[in-house]
PDB file of C-alpha atoms and ligand atoms in Angstrom:
ATOM      1  CA  MET A   1       8.944 -18.394  -1.242  1.00  0.00           C
ATOM      2  CA  LYS A   2       7.025 -15.536  -2.349  1.00  0.00           C
ATOM      3  CA  ILE A   3       7.392 -11.789  -1.056  1.00  0.00           C
ATOM      4  CA  ILE A   4       4.535  -9.488   0.462  1.00  0.00           C
ATOM      5  CA  ALA A   5       4.688  -5.756   0.993  1.00  0.00           C
ATOM      6  CA  SER A   6       2.493  -3.251   2.048  1.00  0.00           C
ATOM      7  CA  ASN A   7       2.771   0.325   0.773  1.00  0.00           C
ATOM      8  CA  PHE A   8       1.056   2.853   3.366  1.00  0.00           C
ATOM      9  CA  LYS A   9       1.334   5.623   1.137  1.00  0.00           C
ATOM     10  CA  THR A  10      -0.062   8.622   3.246  1.00  0.00           C
ATOM     11  CA  ASN A  11      -2.015   6.543   5.739  1.00  0.00           C
ATOM     12  CA  HIS A  12      -1.915   5.608   9.305  1.00  0.00           C
ATOM     13  CA  THR A  13      -0.536   7.610  12.167  1.00  0.00           C
ATOM     14  CA  ARG A  14       2.415   6.920  14.358  1.00  0.00           C
ATOM     15  CA  LYS A  15       0.410   5.331  16.844  1.00  0.00           C
ATOM     16  CA  SER A  16      -1.499   3.122  14.513  1.00  0.00           C
ATOM     17  CA  THR A  17       1.783   2.059  12.604  1.00  0.00           C
ATOM     18  CA  LYS A  18       3.307   0.718  15.585  1.00  0.00           C
ATOM     19  CA  GLU A  19       0.084  -1.175  16.277  1.00  0.00           C
ATOM     20  CA  PHE A  20       0.123  -2.503  13.021  1.00  0.00           C
ATOM     21  CA  VAL A  21       3.611  -3.353  12.920  1.00  0.00           C
ATOM     22  CA  GLU A  22       3.612  -5.069  16.296  1.00  0.00           C
ATOM     23  CA  ASN A  23       0.612  -7.058  15.439  1.00  0.00           C
ATOM     24  CA  ILE A  24       2.097  -8.187  12.217  1.00  0.00           C
ATOM     25  CA  ASN A  25       5.346  -9.253  14.019  1.00  0.00           C
ATOM     26  CA  LYS A  26       3.360 -11.370  16.570  1.00  0.00           C
ATOM     27  CA  PHE A  27       1.401 -12.935  13.739  1.00  0.00           C
ATOM     28  CA  LEU A  28       4.688 -14.179  11.862  1.00  0.00           C
ATOM     29  CA  LYS A  29       6.213 -15.594  15.024  1.00  0.00           C
ATOM     30  CA  ASP A  30       2.795 -17.120  16.331  1.00  0.00           C
ATOM     31  CA  GLU A  31       2.344 -18.765  12.775  1.00  0.00           C
ATOM     32  CA  ASN A  32       5.776 -19.595  12.034  1.00  0.00           C
ATOM     33  CA  ILE A  33       5.626 -17.831   8.739  1.00  0.00           C
ATOM     34  CA  ASP A  34       8.827 -17.243   7.015  1.00  0.00           C
ATOM     35  CA  ASN A  35       8.104 -15.444   4.099  1.00  0.00           C
ATOM     36  CA  GLU A  36       9.697 -12.147   3.360  1.00  0.00           C
ATOM     37  CA  VAL A  37       7.044  -9.287   4.722  1.00  0.00           C
ATOM     38  CA  LEU A  38       7.952  -5.629   4.045  1.00  0.00           C
ATOM     39  CA  ILE A  39       5.872  -2.783   5.184  1.00  0.00           C
ATOM     40  CA  PHE A  40       6.493   0.971   4.315  1.00  0.00           C
ATOM     41  CA  PRO A  41       5.028   3.397   6.749  1.00  0.00           C
ATOM     42  CA  THR A  42       5.086   7.274   6.336  1.00  0.00           C
ATOM     43  CA  ALA A  43       8.291   8.962   7.080  1.00  0.00           C
ATOM     44  CA  THR A  44       6.940  10.139  10.497  1.00  0.00           C
ATOM     45  CA  SER A  45       5.873   6.922  11.691  1.00  0.00           C
ATOM     46  CA  LEU A  46       9.463   5.173  11.399  1.00  0.00           C
ATOM     47  CA  ASP A  47      10.657   4.002  14.620  1.00  0.00           C
ATOM     48  CA  GLU A  48      12.706   1.624  16.281  1.00  0.00           C
ATOM     49  CA  PHE A  49      10.910  -1.856  16.166  1.00  0.00           C
ATOM     50  CA  SER A  50      12.009  -5.194  17.408  1.00  0.00           C
ATOM     51  CA  LEU A  51      11.413  -7.442  14.717  1.00  0.00           C
ATOM     52  CA  VAL A  52      11.529 -10.940  13.319  1.00  0.00           C
ATOM     53  CA  LYS A  53      14.091 -11.383  10.943  1.00  0.00           C
ATOM     54  CA  ASN A  54      11.728 -11.741   7.785  1.00  0.00           C
ATOM     55  CA  LEU A  55       9.935  -8.690   8.638  1.00  0.00           C
ATOM     56  CA  THR A  56      11.266  -5.470   7.349  1.00  0.00           C
ATOM     57  CA  ILE A  57      10.391  -1.694   7.542  1.00  0.00           C
ATOM     58  CA  GLY A  58      11.489   0.333   4.733  1.00  0.00           C
ATOM     59  CA  SER A  59      11.162   3.985   3.584  1.00  0.00           C
ATOM     60  CA  GLN A  60       8.491   4.894   1.018  1.00  0.00           C
ATOM     61  CA  ASN A  61      10.962   7.770  -0.417  1.00  0.00           C
ATOM     62  CA  ALA A  62      13.922  10.007   0.756  1.00  0.00           C
ATOM     63  CA  TYR A  63      16.359  12.129  -1.125  1.00  0.00           C
ATOM     64  CA  TYR A  64      19.748  11.150  -2.421  1.00  0.00           C
ATOM     65  CA  VAL A  65      21.906  12.788   0.138  1.00  0.00           C
ATOM     66  CA  LYS A  66      23.126  12.311   3.933  1.00  0.00           C
ATOM     67  CA  ASN A  67      21.601  15.637   5.028  1.00  0.00           C
ATOM     68  CA  GLY A  68      21.439  19.155   3.660  1.00  0.00           C
ATOM     69  CA  SER A  69      18.932  21.760   2.619  1.00  0.00           C
ATOM     70  CA  PHE A  70      16.276  20.165   0.965  1.00  0.00           C
ATOM     71  CA  THR A  71      12.953  21.311   2.573  1.00  0.00           C
ATOM     72  CA  GLY A  72      10.586  18.801   3.298  1.00  0.00           C
ATOM     73  CA  GLU A  73      12.786  15.820   2.244  1.00  0.00           C
ATOM     74  CA  ILE A  74      14.593  13.349   4.672  1.00  0.00           C
ATOM     75  CA  GLY A  75      18.064  12.049   3.961  1.00  0.00           C
ATOM     76  CA  THR A  76      20.130   8.927   5.193  1.00  0.00           C
ATOM     77  CA  ASP A  77      20.985  10.617   8.552  1.00  0.00           C
ATOM     78  CA  GLN A  78      17.384  10.362   9.272  1.00  0.00           C
ATOM     79  CA  LEU A  79      16.801   6.466   7.977  1.00  0.00           C
ATOM     80  CA  ASP A  80      20.055   5.725   9.770  1.00  0.00           C
ATOM     81  CA  GLU A  81      18.466   6.804  13.108  1.00  0.00           C
ATOM     82  CA  PHE A  82      15.863   4.015  12.779  1.00  0.00           C
ATOM     83  CA  GLY A  83      18.224   1.580  11.074  1.00  0.00           C
ATOM     84  CA  ILE A  84      16.257   1.719   7.725  1.00  0.00           C
ATOM     85  CA  LYS A  85      17.989   0.032   4.946  1.00  0.00           C
ATOM     86  CA  THR A  86      15.290  -0.699   2.517  1.00  0.00           C
ATOM     87  CA  ILE A  87      13.754   1.797   0.158  1.00  0.00           C
ATOM     88  CA  LEU A  88      11.085   2.136  -2.488  1.00  0.00           C
ATOM     89  CA  ILE A  89      12.046   3.875  -5.735  1.00  0.00           C
ATOM     90  CA  GLY A  90      10.323   4.925  -8.648  1.00  0.00           C
ATOM     91  CA  HIS A  91       6.711   4.664  -7.388  1.00  0.00           C
ATOM     92  CA  SER A  92       4.046   5.618 -10.059  1.00  0.00           C
ATOM     93  CA  GLU A  93       2.631   8.141  -7.589  1.00  0.00           C
ATOM     94  CA  ARG A  94       6.317   9.745  -7.333  1.00  0.00           C
ATOM     95  CA  ARG A  95       6.821   9.809 -10.998  1.00  0.00           C
ATOM     96  CA  HIS A  96       3.267  10.841 -12.039  1.00  0.00           C
ATOM     97  CA  LYS A  97       1.620  12.801  -9.346  1.00  0.00           C
ATOM     98  CA  LEU A  98       5.090  14.696  -7.727  1.00  0.00           C
ATOM     99  CA  GLY A  99       6.889  14.873 -10.885  1.00  0.00           C
ATOM    100  CA  GLU A 100      10.120  12.888 -10.250  1.00  0.00           C
ATOM    101  CA  SER A 101      11.965  12.521 -13.285  1.00  0.00           C
ATOM    102  CA  GLN A 102      13.641   9.297 -14.513  1.00  0.00           C
ATOM    103  CA  LYS A 103      16.975  11.165 -14.047  1.00  0.00           C
ATOM    104  CA  ASP A 104      16.151  12.209 -10.582  1.00  0.00           C
ATOM    105  CA  ILE A 105      15.218   8.565  -9.810  1.00  0.00           C
ATOM    106  CA  ALA A 106      18.550   7.297 -11.494  1.00  0.00           C
ATOM    107  CA  LEU A 107      20.498   9.486  -9.083  1.00  0.00           C
ATOM    108  CA  LYS A 108      18.316   8.299  -6.236  1.00  0.00           C
ATOM    109  CA  TYR A 109      18.849   4.532  -7.205  1.00  0.00           C
ATOM    110  CA  ASN A 110      22.533   5.333  -7.759  1.00  0.00           C
ATOM    111  CA  TYR A 111      22.792   6.949  -4.448  1.00  0.00           C
ATOM    112  CA  TYR A 112      20.977   4.179  -2.334  1.00  0.00           C
ATOM    113  CA  LYS A 113      22.804   1.334  -4.432  1.00  0.00           C
ATOM    114  CA  SER A 114      25.983   2.678  -3.391  1.00  0.00           C
ATOM    115  CA  LEU A 115      25.033   2.481   0.339  1.00  0.00           C
ATOM    116  CA  GLY A 116      24.125  -1.100  -0.097  1.00  0.00           C
ATOM    117  CA  TYR A 117      20.079  -0.484   0.491  1.00  0.00           C
ATOM    118  CA  LYS A 118      17.718  -3.127  -0.524  1.00  0.00           C
ATOM    119  CA  ILE A 119      15.824  -1.348  -3.181  1.00  0.00           C
ATOM    120  CA  ILE A 120      12.258  -2.008  -4.632  1.00  0.00           C
ATOM    121  CA  TYR A 121      12.194  -0.628  -7.951  1.00  0.00           C
ATOM    122  CA  CYS A 122       9.031   0.241  -9.472  1.00  0.00           C
ATOM    123  CA  VAL A 123       7.824   0.620 -12.993  1.00  0.00           C
ATOM    124  CA  GLY A 124       4.408   0.667 -14.904  1.00  0.00           C
ATOM    125  CA  GLU A 125       2.563   2.355 -17.472  1.00  0.00           C
ATOM    126  CA  PRO A 126      -0.013   4.899 -17.660  1.00  0.00           C
ATOM    127  CA  LEU A 127      -3.724   4.242 -19.282  1.00  0.00           C
ATOM    128  CA  GLU A 128      -3.079   5.803 -22.544  1.00  0.00           C
ATOM    129  CA  VAL A 129       0.156   3.789 -23.064  1.00  0.00           C
ATOM    130  CA  TYR A 130      -1.489   0.411 -22.106  1.00  0.00           C
ATOM    131  CA  GLU A 131      -4.391   1.132 -24.552  1.00  0.00           C
ATOM    132  CA  ALA A 132      -1.512   1.941 -27.201  1.00  0.00           C
ATOM    133  CA  GLY A 133      -0.601  -1.808 -27.168  1.00  0.00           C
ATOM    134  CA  LEU A 134       2.111  -4.120 -25.910  1.00  0.00           C
ATOM    135  CA  THR A 135       5.007  -2.668 -28.058  1.00  0.00           C
ATOM    136  CA  GLU A 136       4.279   0.702 -26.640  1.00  0.00           C
ATOM    137  CA  THR A 137       3.921  -0.682 -23.099  1.00  0.00           C
ATOM    138  CA  LEU A 138       7.236  -2.675 -23.203  1.00  0.00           C
ATOM    139  CA  GLY A 139       8.877   0.403 -24.914  1.00  0.00           C
ATOM    140  CA  TYR A 140       7.535   2.979 -21.876  1.00  0.00           C
ATOM    141  CA  ILE A 141       8.708   0.391 -19.234  1.00  0.00           C
ATOM    142  CA  TRP A 142      12.523  -0.206 -20.828  1.00  0.00           C
ATOM    143  CA  GLU A 143      12.585   3.776 -20.650  1.00  0.00           C
ATOM    144  CA  GLN A 144      12.032   3.337 -16.725  1.00  0.00           C
ATOM    145  CA  PHE A 145      14.866   1.325 -16.557  1.00  0.00           C
ATOM    146  CA  ASP A 146      17.063   4.069 -17.955  1.00  0.00           C
ATOM    147  CA  GLY A 147      20.238   4.621 -15.557  1.00  0.00           C
ATOM    148  CA  ILE A 148      19.125   1.756 -13.303  1.00  0.00           C
ATOM    149  CA  ASP A 149      22.147  -0.787 -12.852  1.00  0.00           C
ATOM    150  CA  LEU A 150      19.759  -4.295 -13.072  1.00  0.00           C
ATOM    151  CA  ASP A 151      22.614  -6.332 -11.916  1.00  0.00           C
ATOM    152  CA  TYR A 152      22.451  -4.692  -8.349  1.00  0.00           C
ATOM    153  CA  ASP A 153      22.415  -7.810  -5.858  1.00  0.00           C
ATOM    154  CA  ASN A 154      19.839  -6.246  -3.565  1.00  0.00           C
ATOM    155  CA  LEU A 155      17.071  -5.312  -6.017  1.00  0.00           C
ATOM    156  CA  ILE A 156      13.552  -6.275  -6.406  1.00  0.00           C
ATOM    157  CA  LEU A 157      11.302  -5.304  -9.005  1.00  0.00           C
ATOM    158  CA  ALA A 158       7.793  -4.197  -8.910  1.00  0.00           C
ATOM    159  CA  TYR A 159       5.352  -3.974 -12.041  1.00  0.00           C
ATOM    160  CA  GLU A 160       2.530  -1.750 -11.145  1.00  0.00           C
ATOM    161  CA  PRO A 161       0.456  -0.595 -13.935  1.00  0.00           C
ATOM    162  CA  VAL A 162      -0.550   3.126 -13.141  1.00  0.00           C
ATOM    163  CA  TRP A 163      -4.229   2.675 -14.159  1.00  0.00           C
ATOM    164  CA  ALA A 164      -4.381  -0.309 -11.707  1.00  0.00           C
ATOM    165  CA  ILE A 165      -3.146   1.485  -8.933  1.00  0.00           C
ATOM    166  CA  GLY A 166      -5.938   2.643  -6.204  1.00  0.00           C
ATOM    167  CA  THR A 167      -8.566   2.409  -8.838  1.00  0.00           C
ATOM    168  CA  GLY A 168      -9.772  -1.077  -7.859  1.00  0.00           C
ATOM    169  CA  VAL A 169      -9.129  -2.153 -11.554  1.00  0.00           C
ATOM    170  CA  VAL A 170      -6.557  -4.888 -11.362  1.00  0.00           C
ATOM    171  CA  ALA A 171      -4.775  -5.853 -14.584  1.00  0.00           C
ATOM    172  CA  SER A 172      -5.964  -9.178 -15.994  1.00  0.00           C
ATOM    173  CA  LEU A 173      -4.005 -12.410 -15.238  1.00  0.00           C
ATOM    174  CA  ASP A 174      -3.165 -12.280 -18.969  1.00  0.00           C
ATOM    175  CA  ASP A 175      -1.790  -9.028 -18.757  1.00  0.00           C
ATOM    176  CA  ILE A 176       0.249  -9.535 -15.741  1.00  0.00           C
ATOM    177  CA  THR A 177       1.300 -12.949 -17.384  1.00  0.00           C
ATOM    178  CA  THR A 178       2.652 -11.243 -20.505  1.00  0.00           C
ATOM    179  CA  ILE A 179       4.280  -8.313 -19.045  1.00  0.00           C
ATOM    180  CA  HIS A 180       6.024 -10.469 -16.377  1.00  0.00           C
ATOM    181  CA  LYS A 181       7.367 -12.942 -18.584  1.00  0.00           C
ATOM    182  CA  LYS A 182       9.043  -9.959 -20.780  1.00  0.00           C
ATOM    183  CA  ILE A 183      10.518  -8.438 -17.878  1.00  0.00           C
ATOM    184  CA  LYS A 184      12.074 -11.543 -16.451  1.00  0.00           C
ATOM    185  CA  LYS A 185      13.282 -12.497 -19.826  1.00  0.00           C
ATOM    186  CA  LYS A 186      15.460  -9.594 -19.659  1.00  0.00           C
ATOM    187  CA  ILE A 187      16.063  -9.021 -15.889  1.00  0.00           C
ATOM    188  CA  SER A 188      16.414 -11.847 -13.542  1.00  0.00           C
ATOM    189  CA  LYS A 189      15.416 -10.370 -10.293  1.00  0.00           C
ATOM    190  CA  PRO A 190      12.392 -10.943  -8.190  1.00  0.00           C
ATOM    191  CA  LEU A 191       9.266  -9.348  -9.647  1.00  0.00           C
ATOM    192  CA  LEU A 192       6.230  -8.386  -7.633  1.00  0.00           C
ATOM    193  CA  TYR A 193       3.053  -7.290  -8.853  1.00  0.00           C
ATOM    194  CA  GLY A 194       1.172  -4.408  -7.544  1.00  0.00           C
ATOM    195  CA  GLY A 195      -2.197  -2.535  -8.497  1.00  0.00           C
ATOM    196  CA  SER A 196      -5.554  -3.236  -6.706  1.00  0.00           C
ATOM    197  CA  VAL A 197      -4.472  -6.557  -5.091  1.00  0.00           C
ATOM    198  CA  LYS A 198      -6.725  -7.756  -2.568  1.00  0.00           C
ATOM    199  CA  PRO A 199      -7.425 -10.705  -0.404  1.00  0.00           C
ATOM    200  CA  THR A 200     -10.075 -12.049  -3.183  1.00  0.00           C
ATOM    201  CA  ASN A 201      -7.674 -12.099  -6.308  1.00  0.00           C
ATOM    202  CA  LEU A 202      -4.157 -12.567  -4.587  1.00  0.00           C
ATOM    203  CA  ASP A 203      -3.984 -16.261  -4.963  1.00  0.00           C
ATOM    204  CA  ALA A 204      -4.724 -16.122  -8.529  1.00  0.00           C
ATOM    205  CA  ILE A 205      -1.976 -13.207  -9.045  1.00  0.00           C
ATOM    206  CA  LEU A 206       0.347 -15.211  -7.042  1.00  0.00           C
ATOM    207  CA  LYS A 207      -0.025 -18.278  -9.209  1.00  0.00           C
ATOM    208  CA  ILE A 208       1.035 -16.666 -12.373  1.00  0.00           C
ATOM    209  CA  PRO A 209       4.441 -17.737 -13.389  1.00  0.00           C
ATOM    210  CA  ASN A 210       7.457 -14.859 -12.731  1.00  0.00           C
ATOM    211  CA  VAL A 211       5.110 -13.458 -10.405  1.00  0.00           C
ATOM    212  CA  ASP A 212       7.534 -13.343  -7.129  1.00  0.00           C
ATOM    213  CA  GLY A 213       5.120 -11.663  -4.623  1.00  0.00           C
ATOM    214  CA  THR A 214       3.256  -8.469  -4.403  1.00  0.00           C
ATOM    215  CA  LEU A 215       3.420  -4.757  -3.372  1.00  0.00           C
ATOM    216  CA  ILE A 216      -0.074  -3.781  -2.123  1.00  0.00           C
ATOM    217  CA  GLY A 217      -1.471  -0.546  -1.222  1.00  0.00           C
ATOM    218  CA  THR A 218      -4.918   0.155  -0.269  1.00  0.00           C
ATOM    219  CA  SER A 219      -6.104  -3.356   0.742  1.00  0.00           C
ATOM    220  CA  SER A 220      -3.206  -3.852   3.156  1.00  0.00           C
ATOM    221  CA  TRP A 221      -3.706  -0.932   5.459  1.00  0.00           C
ATOM    222  CA  ASN A 222      -6.417  -3.080   7.627  1.00  0.00           C
ATOM    223  CA  VAL A 223      -4.055  -5.200   9.433  1.00  0.00           C
ATOM    224  CA  GLU A 224      -6.782  -8.259   9.389  1.00  0.00           C
ATOM    225  CA  ASP A 225      -6.721  -8.131   5.559  1.00  0.00           C
ATOM    226  CA  PHE A 226      -2.915  -7.804   5.475  1.00  0.00           C
ATOM    227  CA  LYS A 227      -2.652 -10.566   7.739  1.00  0.00           C
ATOM    228  CA  GLN A 228      -5.223 -12.804   5.254  1.00  0.00           C
ATOM    229  CA  MET A 229      -3.138 -11.881   2.347  1.00  0.00           C
ATOM    230  CA  ILE A 230       0.265 -13.067   4.192  1.00  0.00           C
ATOM    231  CA  LYS A 231      -1.517 -16.378   4.860  1.00  0.00           C
ATOM    232  CA  ILE A 232      -2.471 -16.812   1.202  1.00  0.00           C
ATOM    233  CA  THR A 233       1.117 -15.716   0.256  1.00  0.00           C
ATOM    234  CA  LYS A 234       2.531 -18.357   2.790  1.00  0.00           C
ATOM    235  CA  ASP A 235       0.488 -21.009   1.303  1.00  0.00           C
ATOM    236  CA  ASN A 236       1.481 -20.050  -2.434  1.00  0.00           C
TER     237      ASN A 236
HETATM  238  P1  13P B   1      -3.276  -0.193  -4.578  1.00  0.00           P
HETATM  239  O1  13P B   1      -3.041  -1.585  -3.984  1.00  0.00           O
HETATM  240  O2  13P B   1      -4.081   0.641  -3.753  1.00  0.00           O
HETATM  241  O3  13P B   1      -3.802  -0.318  -5.707  1.00  0.00           O
HETATM  242  O4  13P B   1      -1.778   0.457  -4.552  1.00  0.00           O
HETATM  243  C1  13P B   1      -0.768  -0.329  -5.032  1.00  0.00           C
HETATM  244  C2  13P B   1       0.629   0.526  -4.940  1.00  0.00           C
HETATM  245  O5  13P B   1       0.781   1.551  -5.304  1.00  0.00           O
HETATM  246  C3  13P B   1       1.336  -0.168  -4.004  1.00  0.00           C
HETATM  247  O6  13P B   1       2.635   0.278  -4.050  1.00  0.00           O
END
């Protein structure tokens, strides 16, 4: 069964997140949808939600501490308050816009692994690497696995080419086919695709071999669009 995840990034308020989550929860119940659905709201919108078992709220980020002096960060004390046990690590915006290094990412990964969190671990190449060719692209992606234990049970991978994120430019079906095949050959974990996924291209993407689901930004922020994409995911 395919997985679908929504990354809110820096969008939605506490109030609109609550409405969104409750709407999706009711939808999954009413439509008897069993697919795994994940939502990653902003840290300020984490809350205690009463949810069907296949709907999970995760954190977009957190530091690799329980608590301490790390201004602007949250740790597991803050996540525990809301029973959060799922986290995104290695997202391209944290790597490229916020300057997280592979070393930091690996420390974060190991910390959350030691606590048994479900980790959605993201990799993907920037445009200049993509343009340099497949060998360079794969080399770049393998380096993003440095320090990452790929045998970890509670791991989901996401391939998100940087140049396809928030740009409206989706990777071609051929590109996704090639990269997913290569990653799956090395790592036998669920593998999501992310990058300009929307209701009109989701079905074709889910039909690609080795695509186990999607991680969606922009087009998932509208609840009706997200519901439509959950339906498409169910039917695949
Ligand atoms: P977009 O769907 O906006 O391209 O974002 C993808 C993404 O980064 C999900 O984590």
